[in-house]
Coordinates of C-alpha atoms and ligand atoms in Angstrom, one line a residue:
X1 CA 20.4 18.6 -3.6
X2 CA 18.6 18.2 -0.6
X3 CA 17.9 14.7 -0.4
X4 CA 20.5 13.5 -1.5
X5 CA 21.4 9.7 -0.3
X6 CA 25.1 8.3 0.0
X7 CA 24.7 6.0 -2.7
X8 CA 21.4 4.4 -4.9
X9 CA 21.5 1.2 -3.2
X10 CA 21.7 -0.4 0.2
X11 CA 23.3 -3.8 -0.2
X12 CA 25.0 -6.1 2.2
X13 CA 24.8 -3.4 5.0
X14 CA 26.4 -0.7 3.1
X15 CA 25.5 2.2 0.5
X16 CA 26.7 1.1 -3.4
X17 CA 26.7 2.9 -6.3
X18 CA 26.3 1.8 -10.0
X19 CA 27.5 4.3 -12.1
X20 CA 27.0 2.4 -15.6
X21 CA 23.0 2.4 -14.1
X22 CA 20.6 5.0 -16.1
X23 CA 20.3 8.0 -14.0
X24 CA 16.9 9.2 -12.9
X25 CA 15.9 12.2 -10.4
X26 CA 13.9 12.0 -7.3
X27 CA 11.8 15.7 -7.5
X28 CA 9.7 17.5 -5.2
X29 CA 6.5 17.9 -6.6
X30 CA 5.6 21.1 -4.9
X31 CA 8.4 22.9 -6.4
X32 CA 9.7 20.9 -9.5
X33 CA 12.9 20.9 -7.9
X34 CA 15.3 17.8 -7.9
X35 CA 15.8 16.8 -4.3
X36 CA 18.4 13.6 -5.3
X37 CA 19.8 11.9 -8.2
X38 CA 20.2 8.1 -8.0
X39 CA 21.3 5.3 -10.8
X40 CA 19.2 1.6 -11.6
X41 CA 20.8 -1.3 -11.2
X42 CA 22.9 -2.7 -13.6
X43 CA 23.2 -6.5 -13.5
X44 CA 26.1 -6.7 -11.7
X45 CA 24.4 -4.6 -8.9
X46 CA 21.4 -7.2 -8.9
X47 CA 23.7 -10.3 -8.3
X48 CA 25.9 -8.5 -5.8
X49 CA 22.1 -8.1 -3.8
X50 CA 21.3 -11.8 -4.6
X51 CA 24.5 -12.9 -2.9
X52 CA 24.3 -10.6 -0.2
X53 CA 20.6 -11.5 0.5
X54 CA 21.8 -15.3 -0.5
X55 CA 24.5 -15.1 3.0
X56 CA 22.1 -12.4 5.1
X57 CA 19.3 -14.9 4.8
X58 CA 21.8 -18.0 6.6
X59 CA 22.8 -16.1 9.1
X60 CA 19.1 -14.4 10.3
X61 CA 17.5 -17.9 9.7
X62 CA 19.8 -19.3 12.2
X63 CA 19.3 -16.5 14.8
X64 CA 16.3 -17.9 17.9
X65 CA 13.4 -15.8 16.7
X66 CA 13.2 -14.0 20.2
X67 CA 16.1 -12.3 18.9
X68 CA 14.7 -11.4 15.5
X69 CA 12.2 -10.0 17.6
X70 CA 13.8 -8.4 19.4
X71 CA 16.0 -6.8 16.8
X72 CA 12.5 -6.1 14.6
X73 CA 10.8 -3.9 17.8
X74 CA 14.2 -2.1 18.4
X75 CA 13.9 -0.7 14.5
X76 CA 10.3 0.6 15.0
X77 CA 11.5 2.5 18.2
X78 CA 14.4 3.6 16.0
X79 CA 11.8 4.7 12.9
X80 CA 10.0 6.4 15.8
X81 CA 12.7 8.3 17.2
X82 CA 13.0 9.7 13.6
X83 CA 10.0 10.3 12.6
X84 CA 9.9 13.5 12.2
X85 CA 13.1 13.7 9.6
X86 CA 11.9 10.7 7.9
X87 CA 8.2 12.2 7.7
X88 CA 9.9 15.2 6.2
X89 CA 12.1 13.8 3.6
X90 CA 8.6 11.3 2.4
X91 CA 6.9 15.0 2.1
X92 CA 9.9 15.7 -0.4
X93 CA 9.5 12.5 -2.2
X94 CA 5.9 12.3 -2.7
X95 CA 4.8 15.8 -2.0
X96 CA 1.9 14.4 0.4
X97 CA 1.2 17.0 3.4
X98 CA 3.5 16.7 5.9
X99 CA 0.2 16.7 8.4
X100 CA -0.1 13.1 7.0
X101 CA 3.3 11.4 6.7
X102 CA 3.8 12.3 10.4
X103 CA 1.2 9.8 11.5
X104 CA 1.0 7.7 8.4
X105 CA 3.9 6.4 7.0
X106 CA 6.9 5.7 8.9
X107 CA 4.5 5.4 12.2
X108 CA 2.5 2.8 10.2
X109 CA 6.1 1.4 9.1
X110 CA 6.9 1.0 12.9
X111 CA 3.6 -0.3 13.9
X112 CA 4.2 -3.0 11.4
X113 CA 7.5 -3.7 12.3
X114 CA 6.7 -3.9 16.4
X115 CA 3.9 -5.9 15.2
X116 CA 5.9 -8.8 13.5
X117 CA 8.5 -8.3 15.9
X118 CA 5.9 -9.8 18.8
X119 CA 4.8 -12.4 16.5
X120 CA 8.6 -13.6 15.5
X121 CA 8.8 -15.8 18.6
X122 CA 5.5 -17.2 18.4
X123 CA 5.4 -18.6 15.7
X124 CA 5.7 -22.4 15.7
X125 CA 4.3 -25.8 14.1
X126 CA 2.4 -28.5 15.1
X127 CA 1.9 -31.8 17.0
X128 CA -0.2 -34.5 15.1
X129 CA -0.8 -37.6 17.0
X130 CA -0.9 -40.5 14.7
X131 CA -1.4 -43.0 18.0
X132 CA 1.7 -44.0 18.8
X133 CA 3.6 -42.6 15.8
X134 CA 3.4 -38.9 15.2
X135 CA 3.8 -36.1 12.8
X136 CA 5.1 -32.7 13.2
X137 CA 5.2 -29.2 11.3
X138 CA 8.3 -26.8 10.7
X139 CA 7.2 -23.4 9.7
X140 CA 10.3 -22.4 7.4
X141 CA 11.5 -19.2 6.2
X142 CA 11.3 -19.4 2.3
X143 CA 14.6 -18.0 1.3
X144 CA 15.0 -14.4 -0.8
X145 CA 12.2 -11.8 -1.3
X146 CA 11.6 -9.6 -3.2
X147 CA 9.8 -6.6 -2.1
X148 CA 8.5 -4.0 -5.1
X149 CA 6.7 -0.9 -3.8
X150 CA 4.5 2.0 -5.4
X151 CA 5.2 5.4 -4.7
X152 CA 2.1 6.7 -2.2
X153 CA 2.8 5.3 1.2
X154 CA 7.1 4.1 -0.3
X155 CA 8.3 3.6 3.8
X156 CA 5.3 1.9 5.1
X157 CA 5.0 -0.6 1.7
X158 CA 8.5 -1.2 2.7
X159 CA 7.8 -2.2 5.8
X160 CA 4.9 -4.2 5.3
X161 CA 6.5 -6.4 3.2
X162 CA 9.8 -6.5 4.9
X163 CA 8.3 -7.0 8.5
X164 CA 6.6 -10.2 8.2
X165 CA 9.4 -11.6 5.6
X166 CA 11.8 -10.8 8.4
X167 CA 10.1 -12.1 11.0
X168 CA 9.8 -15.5 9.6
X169 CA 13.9 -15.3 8.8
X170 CA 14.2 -14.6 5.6
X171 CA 15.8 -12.3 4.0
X172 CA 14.8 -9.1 1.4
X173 CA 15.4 -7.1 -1.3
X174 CA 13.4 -4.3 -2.0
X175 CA 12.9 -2.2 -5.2
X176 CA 11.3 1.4 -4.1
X177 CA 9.2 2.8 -7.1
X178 CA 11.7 5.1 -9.5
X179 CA 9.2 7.9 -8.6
X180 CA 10.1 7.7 -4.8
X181 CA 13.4 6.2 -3.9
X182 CA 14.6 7.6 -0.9
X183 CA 12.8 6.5 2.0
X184 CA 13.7 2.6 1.7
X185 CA 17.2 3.5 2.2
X186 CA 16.6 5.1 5.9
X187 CA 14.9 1.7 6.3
X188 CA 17.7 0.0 5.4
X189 CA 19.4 2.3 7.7
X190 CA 17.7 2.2 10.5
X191 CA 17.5 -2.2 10.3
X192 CA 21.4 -2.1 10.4
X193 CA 21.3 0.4 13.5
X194 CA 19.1 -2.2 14.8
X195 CA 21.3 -5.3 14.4
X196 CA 19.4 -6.7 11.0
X197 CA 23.1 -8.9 10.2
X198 CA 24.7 -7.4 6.3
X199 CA 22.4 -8.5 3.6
X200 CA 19.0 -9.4 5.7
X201 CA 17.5 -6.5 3.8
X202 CA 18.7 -4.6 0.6
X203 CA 17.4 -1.7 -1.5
X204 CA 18.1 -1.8 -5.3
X205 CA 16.9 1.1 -7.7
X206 CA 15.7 1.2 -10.7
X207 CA 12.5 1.1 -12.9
X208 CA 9.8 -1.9 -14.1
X209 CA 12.7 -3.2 -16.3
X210 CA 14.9 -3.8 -12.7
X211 CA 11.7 -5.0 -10.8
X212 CA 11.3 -7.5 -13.8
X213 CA 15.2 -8.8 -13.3
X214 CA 14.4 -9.5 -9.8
X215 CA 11.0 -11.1 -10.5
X216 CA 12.8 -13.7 -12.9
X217 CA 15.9 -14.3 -10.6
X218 CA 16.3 -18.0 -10.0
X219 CA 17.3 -17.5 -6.7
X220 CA 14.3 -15.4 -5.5
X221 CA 11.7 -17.9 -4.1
X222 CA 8.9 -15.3 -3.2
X223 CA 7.9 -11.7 -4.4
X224 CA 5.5 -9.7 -3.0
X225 CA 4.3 -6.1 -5.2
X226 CA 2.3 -3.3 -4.5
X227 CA 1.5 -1.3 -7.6
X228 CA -1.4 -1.5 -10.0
X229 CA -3.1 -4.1 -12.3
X230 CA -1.4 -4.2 -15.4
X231 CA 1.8 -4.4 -13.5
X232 CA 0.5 -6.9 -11.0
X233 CA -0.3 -9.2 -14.3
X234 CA 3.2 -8.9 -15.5
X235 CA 4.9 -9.5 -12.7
X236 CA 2.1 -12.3 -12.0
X237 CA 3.2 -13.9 -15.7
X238 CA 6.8 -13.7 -14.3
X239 CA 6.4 -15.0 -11.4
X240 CA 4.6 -18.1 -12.6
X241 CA 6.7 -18.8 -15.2
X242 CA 9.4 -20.2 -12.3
X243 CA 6.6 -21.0 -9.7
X244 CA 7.2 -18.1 -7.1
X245 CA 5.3 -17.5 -4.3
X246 CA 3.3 -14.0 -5.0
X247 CA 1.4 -11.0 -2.9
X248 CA -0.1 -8.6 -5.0
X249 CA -1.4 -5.6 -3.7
X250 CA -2.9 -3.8 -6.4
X251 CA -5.6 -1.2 -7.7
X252 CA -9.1 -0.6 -7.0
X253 CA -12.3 1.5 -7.4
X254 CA -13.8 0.7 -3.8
X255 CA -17.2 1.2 -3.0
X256 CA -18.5 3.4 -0.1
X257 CA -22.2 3.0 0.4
X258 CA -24.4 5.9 2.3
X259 CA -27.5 4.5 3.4
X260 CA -30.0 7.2 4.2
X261 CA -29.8 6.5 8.0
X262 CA -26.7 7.4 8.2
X263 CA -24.9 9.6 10.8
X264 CA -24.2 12.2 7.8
X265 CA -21.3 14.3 9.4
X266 CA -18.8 11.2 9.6
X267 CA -20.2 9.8 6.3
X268 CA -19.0 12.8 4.9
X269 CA -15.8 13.1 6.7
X270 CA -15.7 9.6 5.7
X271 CA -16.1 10.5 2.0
X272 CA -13.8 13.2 2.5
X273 CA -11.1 11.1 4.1
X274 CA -11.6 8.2 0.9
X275 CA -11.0 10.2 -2.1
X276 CA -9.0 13.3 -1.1
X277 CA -6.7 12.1 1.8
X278 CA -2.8 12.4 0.1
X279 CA -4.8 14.0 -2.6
X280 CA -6.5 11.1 -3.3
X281 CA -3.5 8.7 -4.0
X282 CA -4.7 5.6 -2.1
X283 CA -4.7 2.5 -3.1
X284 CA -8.2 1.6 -1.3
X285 CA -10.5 4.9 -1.8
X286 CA -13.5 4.8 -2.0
X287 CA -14.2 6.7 -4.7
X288 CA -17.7 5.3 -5.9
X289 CA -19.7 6.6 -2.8
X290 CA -23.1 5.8 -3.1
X291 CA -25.6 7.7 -1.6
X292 CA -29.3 6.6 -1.0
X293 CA -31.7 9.3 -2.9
X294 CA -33.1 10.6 0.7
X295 CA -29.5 11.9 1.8
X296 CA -28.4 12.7 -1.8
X297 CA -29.1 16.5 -1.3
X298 CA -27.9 17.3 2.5
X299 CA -25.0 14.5 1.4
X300 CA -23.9 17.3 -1.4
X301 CA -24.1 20.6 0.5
X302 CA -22.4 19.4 3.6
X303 CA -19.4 17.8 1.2
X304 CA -19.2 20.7 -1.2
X305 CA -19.3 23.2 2.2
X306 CA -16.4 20.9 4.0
X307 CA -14.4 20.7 1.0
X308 CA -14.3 24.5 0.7
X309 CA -12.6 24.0 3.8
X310 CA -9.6 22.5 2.9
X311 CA -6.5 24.2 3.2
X312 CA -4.1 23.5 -0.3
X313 CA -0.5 24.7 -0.4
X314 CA 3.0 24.4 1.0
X315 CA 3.4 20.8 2.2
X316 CA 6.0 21.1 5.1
X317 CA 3.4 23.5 6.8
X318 CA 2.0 21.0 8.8
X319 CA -1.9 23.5 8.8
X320 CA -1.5 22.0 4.7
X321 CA -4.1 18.9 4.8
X322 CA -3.6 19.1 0.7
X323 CA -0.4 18.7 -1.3
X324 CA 0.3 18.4 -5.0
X325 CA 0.4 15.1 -7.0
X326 CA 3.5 13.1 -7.1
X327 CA 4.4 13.4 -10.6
X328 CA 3.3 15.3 -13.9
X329 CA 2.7 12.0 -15.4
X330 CA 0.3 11.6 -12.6
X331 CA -1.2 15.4 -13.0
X332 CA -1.7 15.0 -16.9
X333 CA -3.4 11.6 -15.9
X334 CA -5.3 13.0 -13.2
X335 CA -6.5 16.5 -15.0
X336 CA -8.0 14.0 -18.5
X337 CA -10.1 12.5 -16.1
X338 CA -11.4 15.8 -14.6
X339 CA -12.2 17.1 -18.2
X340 CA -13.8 13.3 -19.1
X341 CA -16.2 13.5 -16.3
X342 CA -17.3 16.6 -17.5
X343 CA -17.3 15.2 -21.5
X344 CA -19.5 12.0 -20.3
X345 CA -22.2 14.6 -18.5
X346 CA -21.8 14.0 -14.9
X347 CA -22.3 17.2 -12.9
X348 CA -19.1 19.1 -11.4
X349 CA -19.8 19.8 -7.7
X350 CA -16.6 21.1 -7.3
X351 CA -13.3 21.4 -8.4
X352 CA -12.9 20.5 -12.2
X353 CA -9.3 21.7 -12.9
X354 CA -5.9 22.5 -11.6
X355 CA -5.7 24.7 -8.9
X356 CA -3.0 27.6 -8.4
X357 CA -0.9 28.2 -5.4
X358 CA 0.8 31.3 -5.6
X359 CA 3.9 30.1 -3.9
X360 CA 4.3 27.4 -5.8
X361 CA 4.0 28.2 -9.4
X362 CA 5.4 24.8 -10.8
X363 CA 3.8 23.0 -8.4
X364 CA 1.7 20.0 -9.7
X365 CA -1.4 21.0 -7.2
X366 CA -5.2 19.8 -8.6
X367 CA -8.4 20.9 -7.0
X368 CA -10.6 18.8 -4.8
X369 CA -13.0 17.5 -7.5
X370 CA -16.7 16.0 -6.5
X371 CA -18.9 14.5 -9.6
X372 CA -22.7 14.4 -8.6
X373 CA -25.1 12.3 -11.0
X374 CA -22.7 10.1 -12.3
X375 CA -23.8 6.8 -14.3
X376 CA -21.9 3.1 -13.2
X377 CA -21.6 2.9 -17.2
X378 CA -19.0 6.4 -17.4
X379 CA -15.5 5.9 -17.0
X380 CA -14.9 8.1 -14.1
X381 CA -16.7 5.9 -12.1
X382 CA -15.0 2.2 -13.7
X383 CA -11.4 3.3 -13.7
X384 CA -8.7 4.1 -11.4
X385 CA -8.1 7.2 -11.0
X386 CA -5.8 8.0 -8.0
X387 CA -6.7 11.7 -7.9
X388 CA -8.6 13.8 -5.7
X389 CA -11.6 12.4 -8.3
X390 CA -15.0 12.0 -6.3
X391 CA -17.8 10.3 -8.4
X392 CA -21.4 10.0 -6.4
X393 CA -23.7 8.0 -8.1
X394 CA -27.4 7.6 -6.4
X395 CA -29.3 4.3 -5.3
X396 CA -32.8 3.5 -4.2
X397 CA -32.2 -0.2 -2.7
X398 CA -30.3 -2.4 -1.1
X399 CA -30.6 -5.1 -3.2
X400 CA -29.4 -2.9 -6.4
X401 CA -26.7 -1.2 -4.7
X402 CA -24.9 -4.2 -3.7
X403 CA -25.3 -5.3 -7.3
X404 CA -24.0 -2.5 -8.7
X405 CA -21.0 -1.6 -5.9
X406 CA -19.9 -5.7 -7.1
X407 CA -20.2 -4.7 -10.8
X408 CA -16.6 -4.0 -11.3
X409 CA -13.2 -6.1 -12.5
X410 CA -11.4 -4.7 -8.8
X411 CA -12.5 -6.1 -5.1
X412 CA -10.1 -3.9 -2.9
X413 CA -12.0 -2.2 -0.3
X414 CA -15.6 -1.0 0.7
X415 CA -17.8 1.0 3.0
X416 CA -21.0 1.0 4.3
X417 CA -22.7 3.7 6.9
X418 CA -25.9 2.8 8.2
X419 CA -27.0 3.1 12.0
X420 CA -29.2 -0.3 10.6
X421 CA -26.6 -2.7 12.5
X422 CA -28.1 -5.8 11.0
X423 CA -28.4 -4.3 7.2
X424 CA -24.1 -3.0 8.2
X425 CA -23.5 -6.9 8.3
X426 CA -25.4 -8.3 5.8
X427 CA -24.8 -5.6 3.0
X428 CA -20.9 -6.3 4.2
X429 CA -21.3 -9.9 3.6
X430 CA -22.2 -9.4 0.1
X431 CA -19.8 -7.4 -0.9
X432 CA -16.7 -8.8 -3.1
X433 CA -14.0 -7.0 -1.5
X434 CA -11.0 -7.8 1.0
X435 CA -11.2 -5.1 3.1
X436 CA -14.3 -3.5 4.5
X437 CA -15.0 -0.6 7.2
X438 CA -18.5 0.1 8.7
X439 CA -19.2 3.6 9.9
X440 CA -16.0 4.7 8.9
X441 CA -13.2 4.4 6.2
X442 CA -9.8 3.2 4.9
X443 CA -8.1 2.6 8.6
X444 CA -5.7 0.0 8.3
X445 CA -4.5 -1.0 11.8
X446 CA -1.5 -3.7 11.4
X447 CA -3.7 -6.4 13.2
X448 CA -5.9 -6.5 10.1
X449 CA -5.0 -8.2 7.3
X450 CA -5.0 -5.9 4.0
X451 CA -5.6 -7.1 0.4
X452 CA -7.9 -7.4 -2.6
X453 CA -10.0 -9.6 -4.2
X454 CA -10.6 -10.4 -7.7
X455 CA -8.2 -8.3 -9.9
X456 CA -7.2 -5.8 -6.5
X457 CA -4.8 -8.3 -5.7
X458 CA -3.6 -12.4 -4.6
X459 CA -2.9 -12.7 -0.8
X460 CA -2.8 -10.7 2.4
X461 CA -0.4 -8.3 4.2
X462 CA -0.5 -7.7 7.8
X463 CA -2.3 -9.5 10.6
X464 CA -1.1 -13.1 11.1
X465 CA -2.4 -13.7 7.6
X466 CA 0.4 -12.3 6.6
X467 CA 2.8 -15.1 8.3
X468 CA 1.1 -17.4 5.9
X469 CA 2.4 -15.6 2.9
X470 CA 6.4 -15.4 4.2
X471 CA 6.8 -18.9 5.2
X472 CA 6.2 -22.9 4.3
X473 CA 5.5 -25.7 6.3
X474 CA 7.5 -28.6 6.3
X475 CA 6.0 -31.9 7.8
X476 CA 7.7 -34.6 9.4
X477 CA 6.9 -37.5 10.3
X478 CA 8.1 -39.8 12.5
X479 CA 7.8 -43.6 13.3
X480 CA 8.2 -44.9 16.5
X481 CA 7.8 -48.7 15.3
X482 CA 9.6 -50.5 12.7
X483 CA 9.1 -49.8 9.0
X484 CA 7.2 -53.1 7.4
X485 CA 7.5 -53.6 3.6
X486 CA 5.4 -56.3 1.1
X487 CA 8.1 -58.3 0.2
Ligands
NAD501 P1 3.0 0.7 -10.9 O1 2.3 -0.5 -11.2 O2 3.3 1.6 -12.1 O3 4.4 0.4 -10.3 C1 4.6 -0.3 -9.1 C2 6.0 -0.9 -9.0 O4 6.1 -1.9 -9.9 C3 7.1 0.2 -9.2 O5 8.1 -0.1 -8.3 C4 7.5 -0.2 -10.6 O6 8.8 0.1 -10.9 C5 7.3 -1.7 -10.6 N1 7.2 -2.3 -11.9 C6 6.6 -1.8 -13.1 N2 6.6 -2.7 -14.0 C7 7.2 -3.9 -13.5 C8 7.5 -5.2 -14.1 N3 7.2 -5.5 -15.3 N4 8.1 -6.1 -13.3 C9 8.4 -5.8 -12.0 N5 8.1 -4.6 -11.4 C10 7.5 -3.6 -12.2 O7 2.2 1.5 -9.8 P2 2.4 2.9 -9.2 O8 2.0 3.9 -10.2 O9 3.8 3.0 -8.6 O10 1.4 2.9 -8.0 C11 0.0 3.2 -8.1 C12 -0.8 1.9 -8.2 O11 -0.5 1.1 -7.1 C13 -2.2 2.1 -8.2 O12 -2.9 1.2 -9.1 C14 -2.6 1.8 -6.7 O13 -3.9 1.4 -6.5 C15 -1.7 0.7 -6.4 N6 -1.5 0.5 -5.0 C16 -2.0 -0.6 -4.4 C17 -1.8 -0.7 -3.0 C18 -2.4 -1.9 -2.3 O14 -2.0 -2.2 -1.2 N7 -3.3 -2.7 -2.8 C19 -1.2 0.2 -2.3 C20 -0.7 1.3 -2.9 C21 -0.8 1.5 -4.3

């Protein structure tokens, strides 16, 4: 098998196996074929990570943080120095172009981690003056993560979470998503090389029922997961039942909002890049793009003639900018709501269907699909998709498209294009989402924090925002008089 790793799990600084775990296969999806073949935890392999992470998170804690630094920015160079393999083998894994995961994954991994490793050292508490006495603040690590990622961006989830939780010395287990498994462990990997001390971070495999196991754990004090909303509920539910602290990073069905002023080339690069970039698996498209009646028609011809453009096919060619769909599971899902769209009477652009590539005949490859005319009531434009699934819907106002971009149970990202600087702000300002881009889309440079609001998601990752999120504060305070009592 091509991919295959030394063992399922990294714990305490070493590969481990677990036999007795249920096996599943890690498969390319251009080709069907099964790259690696890993086992879930079993309980025993949980615990051994819990103790591990348990002794890990001592030591680290106990390190000065300009050496957690330190330690933090020598991984991202070491990510960077393999990018190329580890771009490579998250092609295998998720079948996204290899044109992308060259400058998108594990470089956004080691962004994040040389990020967090410049804050590690900086961050501190406070002096209160209470005139004469004082208080002070402790920012504390909070003890055991636990890290659960989705399978689009698996190395650069990874990192997000770990980065931050590392940074403010604590320690991490991480559950990859049982669809893409592989590229945590050269993570793992590459922390050791680094000098992460045995058991700072750990990867354990396995599906929903193992992610649930570490949710519950006693010992676990935070978890942070990145997956969609049903999940994020569960694991919510979990979670509270033992009072954890919780990130979710969860689904959307972002707005991107064309105002007929517009620049219309990068608004329709920027439509482009929010629905079919790694074939449209991304957490925080922008796949309801409203466009204002006067552009509507020069909107369409310059998208449909663009996305003629695209080059499908073999994903390690790096001239590929479209690979298949990570999993059938994901294909079947993604091909019902090609055929709905067409059921509920919105107009097929392009695309529609699955699309054939000769040299991949099992390959799990969908065309490029754009819906014109669609209605805020169909389903193609209220659920999440995570497909190459386009849905424009037309507006005449400002006023009733920020209504109707806000009419929806998600709040993840949103867009607005308009050369109208002051109408940019205040249509931005109105607009229930935790991410926003103006005159462009879906970059997500480490400095800013990322995350949802409403039902997209509970707290932030990346940006000092994310400190907030990894770590407690502790006040003390301290008397400089005698201590007086009524009686
Ligand atoms: P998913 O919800 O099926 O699974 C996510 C992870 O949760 C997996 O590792 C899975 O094993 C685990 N899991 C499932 N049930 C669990 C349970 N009961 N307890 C604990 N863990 C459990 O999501 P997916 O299909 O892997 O990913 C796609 C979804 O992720 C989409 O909805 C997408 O929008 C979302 N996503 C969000 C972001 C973000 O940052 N907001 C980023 C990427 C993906």
């Amino acid at each position: 098998m091509r991919a295959q790793p030394a063992a399922s799990h990294y714990i305490g600084g070493a590969y481990v196996e677990s036999p007795e775990g249920s096996a599943f296969d890690s498969i390319y999806p251009a080709t069907g074929e099964v790259i690696a073949r890993l086992h879930g935890a079993d309980d025993a392999t949980i615990e051994a990570a819990i103790a591990a992470a348990r002794e890990g998170q001592k030591l680290w804690a106990a390190m000065p943080a300009t050496e957690r630094g330190r330690v933090l920015r020598r991984a991202a160079d070491i990510l960077r120095q393999q990018n190329r393999e580890l771009s490579e083998l998250e092609t295998l894994d998720t079948g996204k172009p290899l044109q992308e995961t060259l400058i998108a994954d594990a470089a956004s991994g080691a962004d994040c981690l040389e990020y967090f490793g410049n804050l590690a050292a900086t961050l501190t508490g406070e002096h209160i003056d209470l005139g004469g006495s004082f208080a002070y603040t402790r920012r504390e690590p909070l003890g055991i993560c636990v890290g659960i990622g989705a399978w689009n961006y698996p190395i650069q989830i990874a990192c997000w979470k770990a980065a931050p939780a590392l940074a403010c010395g604590n320690a991490m287990i991480f559950k990859p998503s049982e669809v893409t498994p592989l590229s945590a462990l050269k993570l793992a990997e590459a922390l050791t090389e680094a000098g992460v001390p045995a058991g700072v971070f750990n990867v354990v495999q396995g599906a929903g029922d193992v992610g649930a196991k570490l949710v519950s754990h006693p010992a676990v004090a935070k978890v942070s997961v990145t997956g969609s909303v049903p999940t994020g509920r569960k694991v919510a539910g979990l979670a509270g039942s033992s009072l954890k602290h919780l990130t979710l990073e969860l689904g959307g069905k972002s707005p991107l909002i064309l105002f007929d002023d517009c620049d219309l080339e990068s608004a329709v690069s920027a439509a482009i890049n929010a629905n079919f970039y790694s074939t449209g698996q991304v957490c925080s498209n922008g796949t309801r793009v409203f466009v204002q009646k006067g552009l509507k028609d020069a909107f369409l011809k310059r998208l449909a003639e663009r996305t003629a453009n695209a080059v499908m096919g073999d994903p390690l060619d790096e001239a590929v900018n479209l690979g298949p769909l990570v999993s059938k599971a994901q294909y079947d899902k993604v091909l019902g709501y090609m055929k709905l769209g067409q059921d509920e009477g919105a107009r097929l652009v392009c695309g529609g269907k699955a699309a054939q590539v000769p040299q991949f005949p099992q390959g799990l490859f969908v065309e490029p699909t754009v819906f014109a005319d669609v209605q805020d009531s169909m389903r193609i434009a209220r659920e999440e998709i995570f497909g190459p699934v386009m849905c424009v819907l037309d507006f005449e106002t400002e006023e009733e498209v920020i209504t109707r971009a806000n009419a929806t149970e998600f709040g993840l990202g949103a867009g607005v294009f308009t050369r109208d600087i002051q109408r940019a702000h205040r249509v931005i300002g109105q607009l229930q989402a935790g991410t926003c881009w103006i005159n462009t889309y879906n970059l997500t440079p480490i400095q800013m924090p990322f995350g949802g609001f409403k039902s997209s998601g509970i707290g932030r990752e990346n940006g000092h925002a994310a400190i907030a999120h990894y770590s407690q504060i502790k006040s003390v305070y301290v008397e400089m008089g005698s201590t007086e009592a009524a009686y």
